[in-house]
Amino acid sequence: MLTFIYLVAIVAEGMSGALAAGRRNMDVFGVAVIAFVTALGGGTVRDVILGRFPIGWTQHPEYVGLVIAAGLLTTLIARHMHKLRRLFLVVDAMGLVAFSLIGCEVALRLGYSIPLVIMSGMITGICGGVLRDVLCNHVPVVFQRELYASVSVVVCCLFLGLDALGLGETVSTVSSFAVGLTLRMLAIGRGWRLPTFSYQQRWE
Amino acid sequence: MLTFIYLVAIVAEGMSGALAAGRRNMDVFGVAVIAFVTALGGGTVRDVILGRFPIGWTQHPEYVGLVIAAGLLTTLIARHMHKLRRLFLVVDAMGLVAFSLIGCEVALRLGYSIPLVIMSGMITGICGGVLRDVLCNHVPVVFQRELYASVSVVVCCLFLGLDALGLGETVSTVSSFAVGLTLRMLAIGRGWRLPTFSYQQRWE
Amino acid sequence: MLTFIYLVAIVAEGMSGALAAGRRNMDVFGVAVIAFVTALGGGTVRDVILGRFPIGWTQHPEYVGLVIAAGLLTTLIARHMHKLRRLFLVVDAMGLVAFSLIGCEVALRLGYSIPLVIMSGMITGICGGVLRDVLCNHVPVVFQRELYASVSVVVCCLFLGLDALGLGETVSTVSSFAVGLTLRMLAIGRGWRLPTFSYQQRWE
């Protein structure tokens, strides 16, 4: 189940990367790279930080192909993408939650401590988007937008909490998935944001 | 001793990261991430490049907590930070020097050659700030400001030189720490800079 | 042979990094870092992604010295660099092709699958330039310019194809080198580009 959602999620992330590349007028090669980095960059950063080699996608070139295909397809259907806005946001939210849960599982299996398990989920969830924005020369949106990374943290904590209560992996996964997805969609719908910190003094 | 200075240093770096995040109007989550990256990013890059797994801070989640707490606290006291300007610069300089010495030691213990030991010190000293600036979409200040990275190089070379002279690790550490701190404070006070290279032709 | 071209290539990449640093008015330390990252960053990213430790250049500090020397020398002769424009473009193209072939070989020897071997070549060929542009706060030019990264892909595929036909490593290397170099020079001369994707809607 999580694998299926994972595949849908990397497709959605790849498409989001392609749109970002289009905003910078990149060529189709740039589109393919940004799609790849957005979809698989989070897992890459996680694996490197956890010292988990070989890195996940290097054993699954078919994922790379899927993501690049999704990115290139996006260039063809881009003019109609705004009609899919709602669907796209739902899929993107599912991706965030699925990535977070997968990140937790990976760190758990490697025997890392609880704080690291949560960080692993969060890194998997947000680093793809961070790398996309850095390569497109923007300040990463996940640090400024509606609840996004915090959804990732909530999902990871909830999953660990339910699991610790002995509810079993399936129940814990499904419950935290549902809560995370709901939270993210509510955040978008109602414009929920974290408090912002503005600091404009120049003294350093 | 170096551990205590290290803790003070990562707090200072975390605060510097939080201020940088504030200049980009990030939310508190962004503040936490930038604080984390600024304080622990240098050691992360060093460990990855030296192939040293598990990465240092993954075994010390309390460091991560400390750094994030420092970043969030900064959002509360930011309006008074300019009064602490002098203290902040001293602590930041101590951090630079302590990071450099720790980076040297790590590479020495792994058996790397002298040039790599110096690079390891420098990477530990400056990469946190570089990552902070990249994530905040700036050209890294360490490539443009008063003597900063060069202080790191001086500290590493001096430490290795004194150690090679047989002065023992304690004397070498303390001496190079004192020299590095003095050099950095003098550089700030007198505006010492390296020569700058400007090149504006467009022919490539 | 490939080693000699590799050395010429990292010198050329180091010089290109130095010029980029000069466009941002960096100090000589920044010049050294950008030269280093441009020349050796691609191999670093490749080694990390393939989990190949120790990373190549950490065992060859003389390469690091060579690259930094090339970068600093560039600051002295920069005003005459435009006269060398043609030579520089040829050397840069040779570097791209040599990097790609070396990247292929590394992944082949580690037993990675064909798609990963091609990606390894491409990562080695382009990531140095990508890191240079990120550190200089630009959108990476390889995602926008004349055929560049695609040359890398063509070279890798051709090399693997010829090798699979049983032509032997030497013939395969020389042939794909020649084709790649010709393709890149033709692309520059005639302004060949990949189709570009522009997308300016804001709905996300």
Coordinates of C-alpha atoms in Angstrom, one line a residue:
Chain A
M1 CA 0.0 0.0 0.0
L2 CA 2.7 2.5 1.1
T3 CA 4.7 1.4 -2.0
F4 CA 1.8 2.3 -4.3
I5 CA 1.3 5.7 -2.6
Y6 CA 5.1 6.2 -2.8
L7 CA 4.9 5.7 -6.6
V8 CA 2.0 8.1 -6.9
A9 CA 3.9 10.5 -4.7
I10 CA 7.2 10.5 -6.6
V11 CA 5.2 11.1 -9.8
A12 CA 3.5 14.1 -8.2
E13 CA 6.8 15.4 -6.9
G14 CA 8.4 15.0 -10.3
M15 CA 5.6 17.0 -11.8
S16 CA 6.0 19.7 -9.2
G17 CA 9.7 19.8 -10.0
A18 CA 9.0 20.1 -13.8
L19 CA 6.7 23.1 -13.2
A20 CA 9.4 24.8 -11.1
A21 CA 11.9 24.2 -13.9
G22 CA 9.5 25.7 -16.4
R23 CA 9.2 28.9 -14.3
R24 CA 13.0 29.2 -14.8
N25 CA 12.7 28.5 -18.6
M26 CA 14.9 25.5 -18.3
D27 CA 15.4 23.1 -21.2
V28 CA 14.0 19.6 -21.1
F29 CA 17.2 18.3 -19.6
G30 CA 16.9 20.7 -16.7
V31 CA 13.3 19.7 -16.4
A32 CA 14.3 16.0 -16.1
V33 CA 17.0 16.8 -13.5
I34 CA 14.7 19.0 -11.3
A35 CA 12.0 16.4 -11.5
F36 CA 14.4 13.8 -10.4
V37 CA 15.9 15.9 -7.6
T38 CA 12.4 16.9 -6.3
A39 CA 11.1 13.3 -6.2
L40 CA 14.2 11.4 -5.1
G41 CA 16.4 14.0 -3.5
G42 CA 14.7 13.7 -0.1
G43 CA 15.4 10.0 0.1
T44 CA 19.0 10.6 -1.1
V45 CA 19.7 13.2 1.6
R46 CA 18.2 10.8 4.2
D47 CA 20.2 7.8 3.1
V48 CA 23.5 9.8 3.1
I49 CA 22.8 11.3 6.5
L50 CA 21.9 7.9 7.9
G51 CA 24.9 6.3 6.2
R52 CA 22.6 3.9 4.3
F53 CA 24.4 2.7 1.2
P54 CA 23.6 1.8 -1.5
I55 CA 21.1 4.7 -1.7
G56 CA 17.5 3.5 -2.3
W57 CA 16.8 4.6 -5.8
T58 CA 20.2 3.4 -7.1
Q59 CA 18.7 -0.1 -6.8
H60 CA 15.5 1.0 -8.6
P61 CA 16.4 2.7 -11.8
E62 CA 12.7 2.2 -12.8
Y63 CA 11.8 4.8 -10.2
V64 CA 14.2 7.3 -11.9
G65 CA 12.6 6.5 -15.3
L66 CA 9.1 7.0 -13.9
V67 CA 10.0 10.3 -12.3
I68 CA 11.7 11.7 -15.4
A69 CA 8.8 10.5 -17.6
A70 CA 6.4 12.3 -15.3
G71 CA 8.5 15.5 -15.5
L72 CA 8.7 15.4 -19.3
L73 CA 5.0 14.6 -19.6
T74 CA 4.3 17.6 -17.5
T75 CA 5.9 19.9 -20.1
L76 CA 3.3 18.6 -22.6
I77 CA 0.2 19.0 -20.4
A78 CA 1.3 22.0 -18.4
R79 CA -1.2 24.4 -19.9
H80 CA -4.0 22.2 -18.5
M81 CA -2.4 21.7 -15.1
H82 CA -4.2 24.5 -13.3
K83 CA -7.5 22.5 -14.0
L84 CA -6.0 19.7 -11.9
R85 CA -5.0 22.0 -9.1
R86 CA -7.2 20.3 -6.5
L87 CA -6.0 16.8 -7.4
F88 CA -2.4 17.9 -7.5
L89 CA -2.6 19.4 -4.0
V90 CA -4.1 16.2 -2.7
V91 CA -1.5 14.0 -4.3
D92 CA 1.3 16.3 -3.1
A93 CA 0.0 16.0 0.4
M94 CA -0.2 12.3 0.1
G95 CA 3.4 12.3 -1.0
L96 CA 4.5 14.4 1.9
V97 CA 2.8 12.0 4.4
A98 CA 4.0 8.8 2.6
F99 CA 7.6 10.1 2.4
S100 CA 7.5 10.9 6.1
L101 CA 6.3 7.5 7.1
I102 CA 8.8 5.8 4.8
G103 CA 11.6 7.9 6.3
C104 CA 10.6 6.9 9.8
E105 CA 10.6 3.2 8.9
V106 CA 14.0 3.4 7.3
A107 CA 15.6 5.0 10.4
L108 CA 13.7 2.6 12.7
R109 CA 15.1 -0.4 10.9
L110 CA 18.6 1.0 11.1
G111 CA 18.3 1.3 14.9
Y112 CA 18.4 5.0 15.2
S113 CA 17.0 6.8 18.3
I114 CA 13.5 8.3 18.3
P115 CA 14.6 11.9 17.6
L116 CA 16.6 10.7 14.6
V117 CA 13.6 8.6 13.4
I118 CA 11.5 11.8 13.4
M119 CA 14.2 13.8 11.7
S120 CA 14.5 11.0 9.1
G121 CA 10.8 11.2 8.3
M122 CA 11.0 15.0 8.0
I123 CA 14.1 15.0 5.9
T124 CA 12.5 12.5 3.5
G125 CA 9.4 14.6 3.4
I126 CA 10.8 18.0 2.7
C127 CA 14.4 17.8 1.3
G128 CA 13.3 17.1 -2.2
G129 CA 11.4 20.4 -2.3
V130 CA 14.3 22.2 -0.6
L131 CA 16.8 21.0 -3.2
R132 CA 14.3 21.9 -6.0
D133 CA 14.1 25.4 -4.7
V134 CA 17.8 25.8 -4.2
L135 CA 18.5 24.6 -7.8
C136 CA 15.9 27.0 -9.0
N137 CA 17.5 29.8 -7.0
H138 CA 14.6 30.5 -4.6
V139 CA 14.3 30.6 -0.8
P140 CA 12.7 27.1 -0.1
V141 CA 8.9 27.5 0.1
V142 CA 8.6 24.9 2.9
F143 CA 10.2 27.4 5.3
Q144 CA 7.5 30.0 4.5
R145 CA 4.2 28.4 3.4
E146 CA 1.2 26.9 5.1
L147 CA 1.9 24.0 7.5
Y148 CA 4.0 21.6 5.5
A149 CA 7.1 20.4 7.3
S150 CA 5.2 20.5 10.6
V151 CA 2.7 18.1 9.1
S152 CA 5.6 15.8 8.5
V153 CA 6.6 16.1 12.2
V154 CA 3.1 15.4 13.4
V155 CA 2.8 12.3 11.2
C156 CA 6.1 10.9 12.4
C157 CA 5.3 11.5 16.1
L158 CA 1.8 10.1 15.8
F159 CA 3.1 7.0 14.0
L160 CA 5.7 6.4 16.7
G161 CA 3.2 7.1 19.5
L162 CA 0.6 4.7 18.1
D163 CA 3.2 2.1 17.4
A164 CA 4.5 2.4 21.0
L165 CA 1.0 1.9 22.3
G166 CA 1.1 -1.5 20.6
L167 CA -1.4 -0.8 17.8
G168 CA 0.7 -2.6 15.2
E169 CA 2.3 -1.1 12.2
T170 CA -0.7 -1.3 9.9
V171 CA -3.1 0.6 12.1
S172 CA -0.4 3.1 13.1
T173 CA 0.5 3.7 9.5
V174 CA -3.1 4.1 8.3
S175 CA -4.1 6.3 11.2
S176 CA -1.2 8.7 11.0
F177 CA -1.5 8.8 7.2
A178 CA -5.2 9.9 7.5
V179 CA -4.5 12.5 10.2
G180 CA -1.5 13.9 8.3
L181 CA -3.5 14.2 5.0
T182 CA -6.4 15.8 6.8
L183 CA -4.2 18.2 8.6
R184 CA -2.4 19.3 5.4
M185 CA -5.6 19.8 3.4
L186 CA -7.1 21.8 6.3
A187 CA -4.0 23.9 6.4
I188 CA -4.2 24.7 2.7
G189 CA -8.0 25.3 2.8
R190 CA -7.9 27.6 5.8
G191 CA -4.5 29.1 5.2
W192 CA -3.0 27.8 8.5
R193 CA 0.5 28.9 9.0
L194 CA 3.1 28.8 11.7
P195 CA 4.1 32.1 13.2
T196 CA 6.7 33.9 11.1
F197 CA 9.9 35.5 12.3
S198 CA 10.9 38.8 10.7
Y199 CA 14.2 40.4 11.5
Q200 CA 15.6 43.2 9.4
Q201 CA 18.2 44.8 11.6
R202 CA 21.7 44.8 10.0
W203 CA 24.4 44.8 12.7
E204 CA 26.4 41.7 12.2
Chain B
M1 CA 37.2 22.0 27.4
L2 CA 36.8 21.9 23.6
T3 CA 33.5 20.1 24.2
F4 CA 32.3 23.0 26.3
I5 CA 33.4 25.5 23.7
Y6 CA 31.8 23.4 21.1
L7 CA 28.4 23.6 22.8
V8 CA 28.7 27.3 23.2
A9 CA 29.7 27.5 19.5
I10 CA 26.8 25.5 18.2
V11 CA 24.5 27.7 20.2
A12 CA 26.0 30.8 18.7
E13 CA 25.8 29.3 15.2
G14 CA 22.2 28.3 15.8
M15 CA 21.4 31.9 16.8
S16 CA 23.2 33.3 13.7
G17 CA 21.1 30.9 11.6
A18 CA 17.9 32.0 13.2
L19 CA 18.7 35.7 12.5
A20 CA 19.4 34.8 8.8
A21 CA 16.1 33.0 8.7
G22 CA 14.4 36.1 10.1
R23 CA 15.8 38.2 7.4
R24 CA 13.9 36.0 4.9
N25 CA 10.7 36.1 7.0
M26 CA 10.7 32.4 7.5
D27 CA 8.2 30.7 9.8
V28 CA 9.4 29.1 13.1
F29 CA 10.0 25.8 11.4
G30 CA 12.3 27.4 8.9
V31 CA 14.1 29.1 11.8
A32 CA 14.6 25.7 13.4
V33 CA 16.0 24.2 10.2
I34 CA 18.3 27.0 9.4
A35 CA 19.6 27.1 13.0
F36 CA 20.2 23.3 12.8
V37 CA 21.9 23.5 9.4
T38 CA 24.1 26.5 10.4
A39 CA 25.3 24.8 13.6
L40 CA 25.6 21.2 12.6
G41 CA 25.9 21.4 8.8
G42 CA 29.7 21.9 8.8
G43 CA 30.2 18.7 10.7
T44 CA 27.8 16.9 8.5
V45 CA 29.6 17.8 5.3
R46 CA 32.9 16.9 6.9
D47 CA 31.7 13.5 8.0
V48 CA 30.2 12.7 4.6
I49 CA 33.3 13.8 2.8
L50 CA 35.5 11.8 5.1
G51 CA 33.2 8.8 4.9
R52 CA 32.7 8.8 8.7
F53 CA 29.4 7.1 9.5
P54 CA 27.3 7.4 11.7
I55 CA 27.5 11.2 11.3
G56 CA 28.4 12.9 14.6
W57 CA 25.2 14.6 15.7
T58 CA 23.0 11.5 14.8
Q59 CA 24.5 10.0 18.0
H60 CA 23.8 13.2 20.0
P61 CA 20.2 14.2 19.5
E62 CA 20.6 16.4 22.5
Y63 CA 22.8 18.7 20.4
V64 CA 20.1 19.0 17.8
G65 CA 17.6 19.9 20.6
L66 CA 20.0 22.5 22.0
V67 CA 20.6 24.1 18.6
I68 CA 16.9 24.3 17.7
A69 CA 16.1 25.7 21.2
A70 CA 18.8 28.3 20.7
G71 CA 17.3 29.2 17.3
L72 CA 13.7 29.5 18.6
L73 CA 14.9 31.5 21.7
T74 CA 16.5 33.9 19.3
T75 CA 13.1 34.8 17.8
L76 CA 12.0 35.9 21.2
I77 CA 15.0 38.0 22.1
A78 CA 15.9 39.2 18.6
R79 CA 15.0 42.8 19.2
H80 CA 17.7 43.0 21.9
M81 CA 20.4 41.1 20.0
H82 CA 22.1 44.2 18.7
K83 CA 23.0 45.1 22.2
L84 CA 24.9 41.8 22.4
R85 CA 26.8 42.5 19.2
R86 CA 30.2 42.3 20.7
L87 CA 29.5 39.2 22.7
F88 CA 28.0 37.6 19.7
L89 CA 31.0 38.2 17.5
V90 CA 33.4 36.8 20.2
V91 CA 31.3 33.7 20.5
D92 CA 31.0 33.3 16.8
A93 CA 34.8 33.6 16.5
M94 CA 35.3 31.0 19.3
G95 CA 33.0 28.7 17.4
L96 CA 34.9 29.1 14.1
V97 CA 38.2 28.2 15.9
A98 CA 36.7 25.4 18.0
F99 CA 35.0 23.9 14.9
S100 CA 38.3 24.0 13.0
L101 CA 40.3 22.3 15.7
I102 CA 37.6 19.6 16.1
G103 CA 37.6 19.0 12.3
C104 CA 41.4 18.6 12.4
E105 CA 41.2 16.0 15.2
V106 CA 38.5 14.0 13.4
A107 CA 40.5 13.7 10.2
L108 CA 43.7 13.0 12.1
R109 CA 42.1 10.1 14.0
L110 CA 40.8 8.7 10.7
G111 CA 44.4 8.7 9.3
Y112 CA 43.9 11.2 6.5
S113 CA 47.0 13.1 5.1
I114 CA 47.9 16.6 6.3
P115 CA 46.3 18.5 3.5
L116 CA 43.1 16.7 4.2
V117 CA 43.3 17.3 7.9
I118 CA 43.5 21.1 7.2
M119 CA 40.6 20.9 4.7
S120 CA 38.6 18.9 7.3
G121 CA 39.1 21.7 9.8
M122 CA 38.1 24.3 7.3
I123 CA 35.1 22.4 6.1
T124 CA 33.9 22.0 9.7
G125 CA 34.5 25.7 10.3
I126 CA 32.8 27.3 7.3
C127 CA 30.3 24.9 5.7
G128 CA 27.5 25.5 8.2
G129 CA 27.6 29.2 7.3
V130 CA 27.8 28.3 3.6
L131 CA 24.7 26.1 3.8
R132 CA 22.9 28.7 5.8
D133 CA 23.5 31.3 3.0
V134 CA 22.6 28.9 0.2
L135 CA 19.3 28.1 1.9
C136 CA 18.6 31.8 2.4
N137 CA 19.5 32.4 -1.2
H138 CA 22.6 34.6 -0.7
V139 CA 26.1 34.4 -2.0
P140 CA 28.0 32.9 1.0
V141 CA 29.4 35.7 3.1
V142 CA 32.5 33.7 4.1
F143 CA 33.7 34.2 0.5
Q144 CA 33.5 38.0 0.7
R145 CA 33.9 39.2 4.3
E146 CA 36.7 40.0 6.6
L147 CA 39.2 37.1 7.3
Y148 CA 37.1 34.2 8.3
A149 CA 37.9 31.0 6.4
S150 CA 41.6 32.0 6.4
V151 CA 41.5 32.1 10.2
S152 CA 40.4 28.5 10.0
V153 CA 43.3 27.6 7.8
V154 CA 45.8 29.4 10.1
V155 CA 44.4 27.7 13.2
C156 CA 44.6 24.2 11.6
C157 CA 48.2 24.8 10.3
L158 CA 49.4 26.2 13.6
F159 CA 47.8 23.3 15.5
L160 CA 49.5 20.7 13.3
G161 CA 52.8 22.6 13.4
L162 CA 52.9 22.8 17.2
D163 CA 51.8 19.2 17.5
A164 CA 54.6 18.1 15.1
L165 CA 57.1 20.0 17.2
G166 CA 56.1 17.7 20.1
L167 CA 54.3 20.3 22.2
G168 CA 51.5 17.9 23.1
E169 CA 47.9 18.2 22.1
T170 CA 46.8 20.4 25.0
V171 CA 49.4 23.1 24.5
S172 CA 48.9 23.0 20.7
T173 CA 45.2 23.2 21.0
V174 CA 45.2 26.1 23.5
S175 CA 47.9 28.1 21.6
S176 CA 46.2 27.8 18.2
F177 CA 42.9 28.6 19.8
A178 CA 44.3 31.8 21.3
V179 CA 46.0 32.8 18.1
G180 CA 42.9 32.1 16.0
L181 CA 40.6 34.0 18.2
T182 CA 42.9 37.0 18.4
L183 CA 43.4 37.0 14.6
R184 CA 39.6 36.9 13.9
M185 CA 38.9 39.7 16.4
L186 CA 41.7 41.8 15.0
A187 CA 40.4 41.2 11.5
I188 CA 36.9 42.4 12.5
G189 CA 38.2 45.4 14.5
R190 CA 40.5 46.6 11.7
G191 CA 38.5 45.4 8.7
W192 CA 41.2 43.1 7.5
R193 CA 40.2 41.4 4.3
L194 CA 41.8 39.2 1.7
P195 CA 42.3 40.8 -1.7
T196 CA 39.2 40.6 -3.8
F197 CA 38.9 39.3 -7.4
S198 CA 36.4 41.2 -9.6
Y199 CA 35.7 40.0 -13.1
Q200 CA 32.9 41.4 -15.1
Q201 CA 33.7 40.4 -18.7
R202 CA 31.0 38.2 -20.3
W203 CA 32.5 36.1 -23.0
E204 CA 31.9 32.5 -22.1
Chain C
M1 CA 45.6 9.1 -21.4
L2 CA 42.3 9.7 -19.7
T3 CA 44.3 10.7 -16.6
F4 CA 46.1 13.3 -18.5
I5 CA 42.9 14.7 -20.0
Y6 CA 41.4 14.5 -16.5
L7 CA 44.2 16.8 -15.1
V8 CA 43.8 19.3 -18.0
A9 CA 40.0 19.1 -17.3
I10 CA 40.2 19.9 -13.6
V11 CA 42.5 22.8 -14.4
A12 CA 40.0 24.1 -16.9
E13 CA 37.1 23.6 -14.5
G14 CA 39.1 25.3 -11.7
M15 CA 39.6 28.3 -14.0
S16 CA 35.9 28.5 -14.9
G17 CA 35.1 28.4 -11.2
A18 CA 37.5 31.3 -10.5
L19 CA 35.9 33.4 -13.2
A20 CA 32.5 32.7 -11.7
A21 CA 33.8 33.7 -8.3
G22 CA 35.2 36.9 -9.8
R23 CA 31.8 37.8 -11.2
R24 CA 30.6 37.8 -7.6
N25 CA 33.6 39.9 -6.3
M26 CA 34.8 37.1 -4.0
D27 CA 38.0 37.3 -2.1
V28 CA 40.9 34.9 -3.0
F29 CA 39.7 32.4 -0.5
G30 CA 36.3 32.3 -2.2
V31 CA 38.1 31.9 -5.5
A32 CA 40.0 28.9 -4.2
V33 CA 36.8 27.3 -2.8
I34 CA 34.7 27.8 -6.0
A35 CA 37.6 26.6 -8.1
F36 CA 37.8 23.5 -6.0
V37 CA 34.1 22.8 -5.9
T38 CA 33.8 23.3 -9.7
A39 CA 36.6 21.0 -10.5
L40 CA 36.2 18.2 -7.9
G41 CA 32.5 18.7 -6.8
G42 CA 31.1 16.4 -9.5
G43 CA 33.3 13.5 -8.5
T44 CA 32.4 14.2 -4.9
V45 CA 28.7 14.0 -5.5
R46 CA 29.2 10.9 -7.6
D47 CA 31.2 9.1 -4.9
V48 CA 28.8 10.0 -2.2
I49 CA 25.8 8.8 -4.2
L50 CA 27.5 5.6 -5.2
G51 CA 28.7 5.1 -1.6
R52 CA 32.3 5.0 -2.7
F53 CA 34.5 5.9 0.2
P54 CA 37.1 7.3 0.6
I55 CA 36.1 9.9 -1.9
G56 CA 38.6 10.1 -4.9
W57 CA 40.3 13.4 -4.3
T58 CA 40.8 12.8 -0.6
Q59 CA 43.5 10.3 -1.7
H60 CA 45.1 12.8 -4.1
P61 CA 45.7 16.1 -2.3
E62 CA 47.9 17.1 -5.2
Y63 CA 44.8 17.4 -7.3
V64 CA 43.3 19.8 -4.8
G65 CA 46.5 21.8 -4.9
L66 CA 46.5 21.9 -8.7
V67 CA 43.0 23.1 -8.9
I68 CA 43.4 25.8 -6.3
A69 CA 46.6 26.9 -8.0
A70 CA 44.8 27.1 -11.3
G71 CA 42.0 29.2 -9.7
L72 CA 44.4 31.6 -8.1
L73 CA 46.5 31.9 -11.3
T74 CA 43.3 32.8 -13.1
T75 CA 42.9 35.9 -11.0
L76 CA 46.2 37.1 -12.3
I77 CA 45.6 36.5 -16.0
A78 CA 41.9 37.1 -16.0
R79 CA 42.1 40.3 -18.1
H80 CA 43.6 38.2 -21.0
M81 CA 41.3 35.2 -20.6
H82 CA 38.9 36.4 -23.4
K83 CA 41.8 36.0 -25.9
L84 CA 41.8 32.3 -24.9
R85 CA 38.1 31.9 -25.4
R86 CA 38.4 29.3 -28.1
L87 CA 41.0 27.2 -26.3
F88 CA 39.0 27.5 -23.1
L89 CA 35.8 26.2 -24.7
V90 CA 37.7 23.3 -26.2
V91 CA 39.3 22.4 -22.9
D92 CA 36.0 22.7 -21.1
A93 CA 34.4 20.4 -23.6
M94 CA 37.2 17.9 -23.2
G95 CA 36.7 18.1 -19.5
L96 CA 33.0 17.4 -19.8
V97 CA 33.6 14.3 -21.9
A98 CA 36.5 13.0 -19.8
F99 CA 34.5 13.5 -16.6
S100 CA 31.6 11.6 -18.1
L101 CA 33.8 8.6 -19.2
I102 CA 35.5 8.5 -15.8
G103 CA 32.1 8.5 -14.1
C104 CA 30.9 5.6 -16.2
E105 CA 34.0 3.6 -15.4
V106 CA 33.7 4.2 -11.6
A107 CA 30.1 3.0 -11.5
L108 CA 30.9 0.0 -13.8
R109 CA 33.6 -1.2 -11.5
L110 CA 31.3 -0.9 -8.5
G111 CA 28.8 -3.2 -10.3
Y112 CA 26.0 -0.7 -10.7
S113 CA 23.3 -1.3 -13.4
I114 CA 23.4 0.4 -16.8
P115 CA 21.1 3.3 -16.0
L116 CA 23.1 4.1 -12.9
V117 CA 26.4 3.9 -14.9
I118 CA 25.0 6.5 -17.3
M119 CA 23.8 8.7 -14.4
S120 CA 27.2 8.4 -12.8
G121 CA 28.8 9.7 -15.9
M122 CA 26.4 12.6 -16.1
I123 CA 26.7 13.4 -12.4
T124 CA 30.5 13.5 -12.7
G125 CA 30.2 15.7 -15.8
I126 CA 27.8 18.3 -14.6
C127 CA 27.6 18.5 -10.8
G128 CA 30.7 20.6 -10.5
G129 CA 29.2 23.3 -12.6
V130 CA 25.9 23.0 -10.8
L131 CA 27.5 23.4 -7.4
R132 CA 29.5 26.4 -8.7
D133 CA 26.3 28.1 -9.8
V134 CA 24.5 27.3 -6.6
L135 CA 27.3 28.8 -4.5
C136 CA 27.4 31.8 -6.8
N137 CA 23.6 32.2 -6.4
H138 CA 22.7 31.6 -10.0
V139 CA 20.3 29.1 -11.7
P140 CA 22.7 26.4 -13.0
V141 CA 23.6 27.3 -16.6
V142 CA 23.7 23.6 -17.6
F143 CA 19.9 23.5 -17.3
Q144 CA 19.5 26.3 -19.8
R145 CA 22.5 26.6 -22.2
E146 CA 23.5 24.8 -25.5
L147 CA 23.7 21.0 -25.4
Y148 CA 25.9 20.3 -22.4
A149 CA 24.5 17.6 -20.1
S150 CA 23.0 15.8 -23.1
V151 CA 26.5 15.5 -24.5
S152 CA 27.4 13.7 -21.3
V153 CA 24.5 11.3 -21.8
V154 CA 25.4 10.7 -25.4
V155 CA 29.0 10.0 -24.5
C156 CA 28.1 7.5 -21.8
C157 CA 25.5 5.7 -23.9
L158 CA 27.9 5.5 -26.9
F159 CA 30.7 4.2 -24.6
L160 CA 28.5 1.5 -23.1
G161 CA 27.2 0.5 -26.6
L162 CA 30.6 0.2 -28.2
D163 CA 31.9 -1.7 -25.2
A164 CA 28.9 -4.1 -25.3
L165 CA 29.7 -4.7 -29.0
G166 CA 33.0 -6.0 -27.9
L167 CA 35.2 -3.2 -29.3
G168 CA 37.3 -3.2 -26.2
E169 CA 37.7 -0.3 -23.7
T170 CA 40.3 1.7 -25.5
V171 CA 38.4 1.9 -28.8
S172 CA 35.2 2.6 -27.0
T173 CA 36.7 5.3 -24.9
V174 CA 38.5 7.0 -27.8
S175 CA 35.5 6.9 -30.1
S176 CA 33.0 8.2 -27.6
F177 CA 35.5 10.9 -26.6
A178 CA 35.8 12.0 -30.2
V179 CA 32.1 12.0 -30.8
G180 CA 31.3 13.8 -27.6
L181 CA 33.9 16.5 -28.2
T182 CA 32.7 17.0 -31.8
L183 CA 29.1 17.2 -30.7
R184 CA 29.8 19.8 -28.0
M185 CA 31.8 22.0 -30.3
L186 CA 29.1 21.8 -33.0
A187 CA 26.5 22.7 -30.4
I188 CA 28.4 25.8 -29.3
G189 CA 29.3 26.8 -32.9
R190 CA 25.7 26.4 -34.2
G191 CA 23.9 27.3 -31.0
W192 CA 22.2 23.9 -30.7
R193 CA 19.9 23.8 -27.8
L194 CA 17.3 21.5 -26.4
P195 CA 13.7 22.6 -26.5
T196 CA 12.9 24.9 -23.5
F197 CA 10.0 24.6 -21.2
S198 CA 8.5 27.9 -20.0
Y199 CA 5.7 27.9 -17.5
Q200 CA 4.6 31.1 -15.8
Q201 CA 1.2 30.3 -14.3
R202 CA 1.0 30.8 -10.6
W203 CA -1.7 28.6 -9.1
E204 CA 0.1 26.3 -6.7

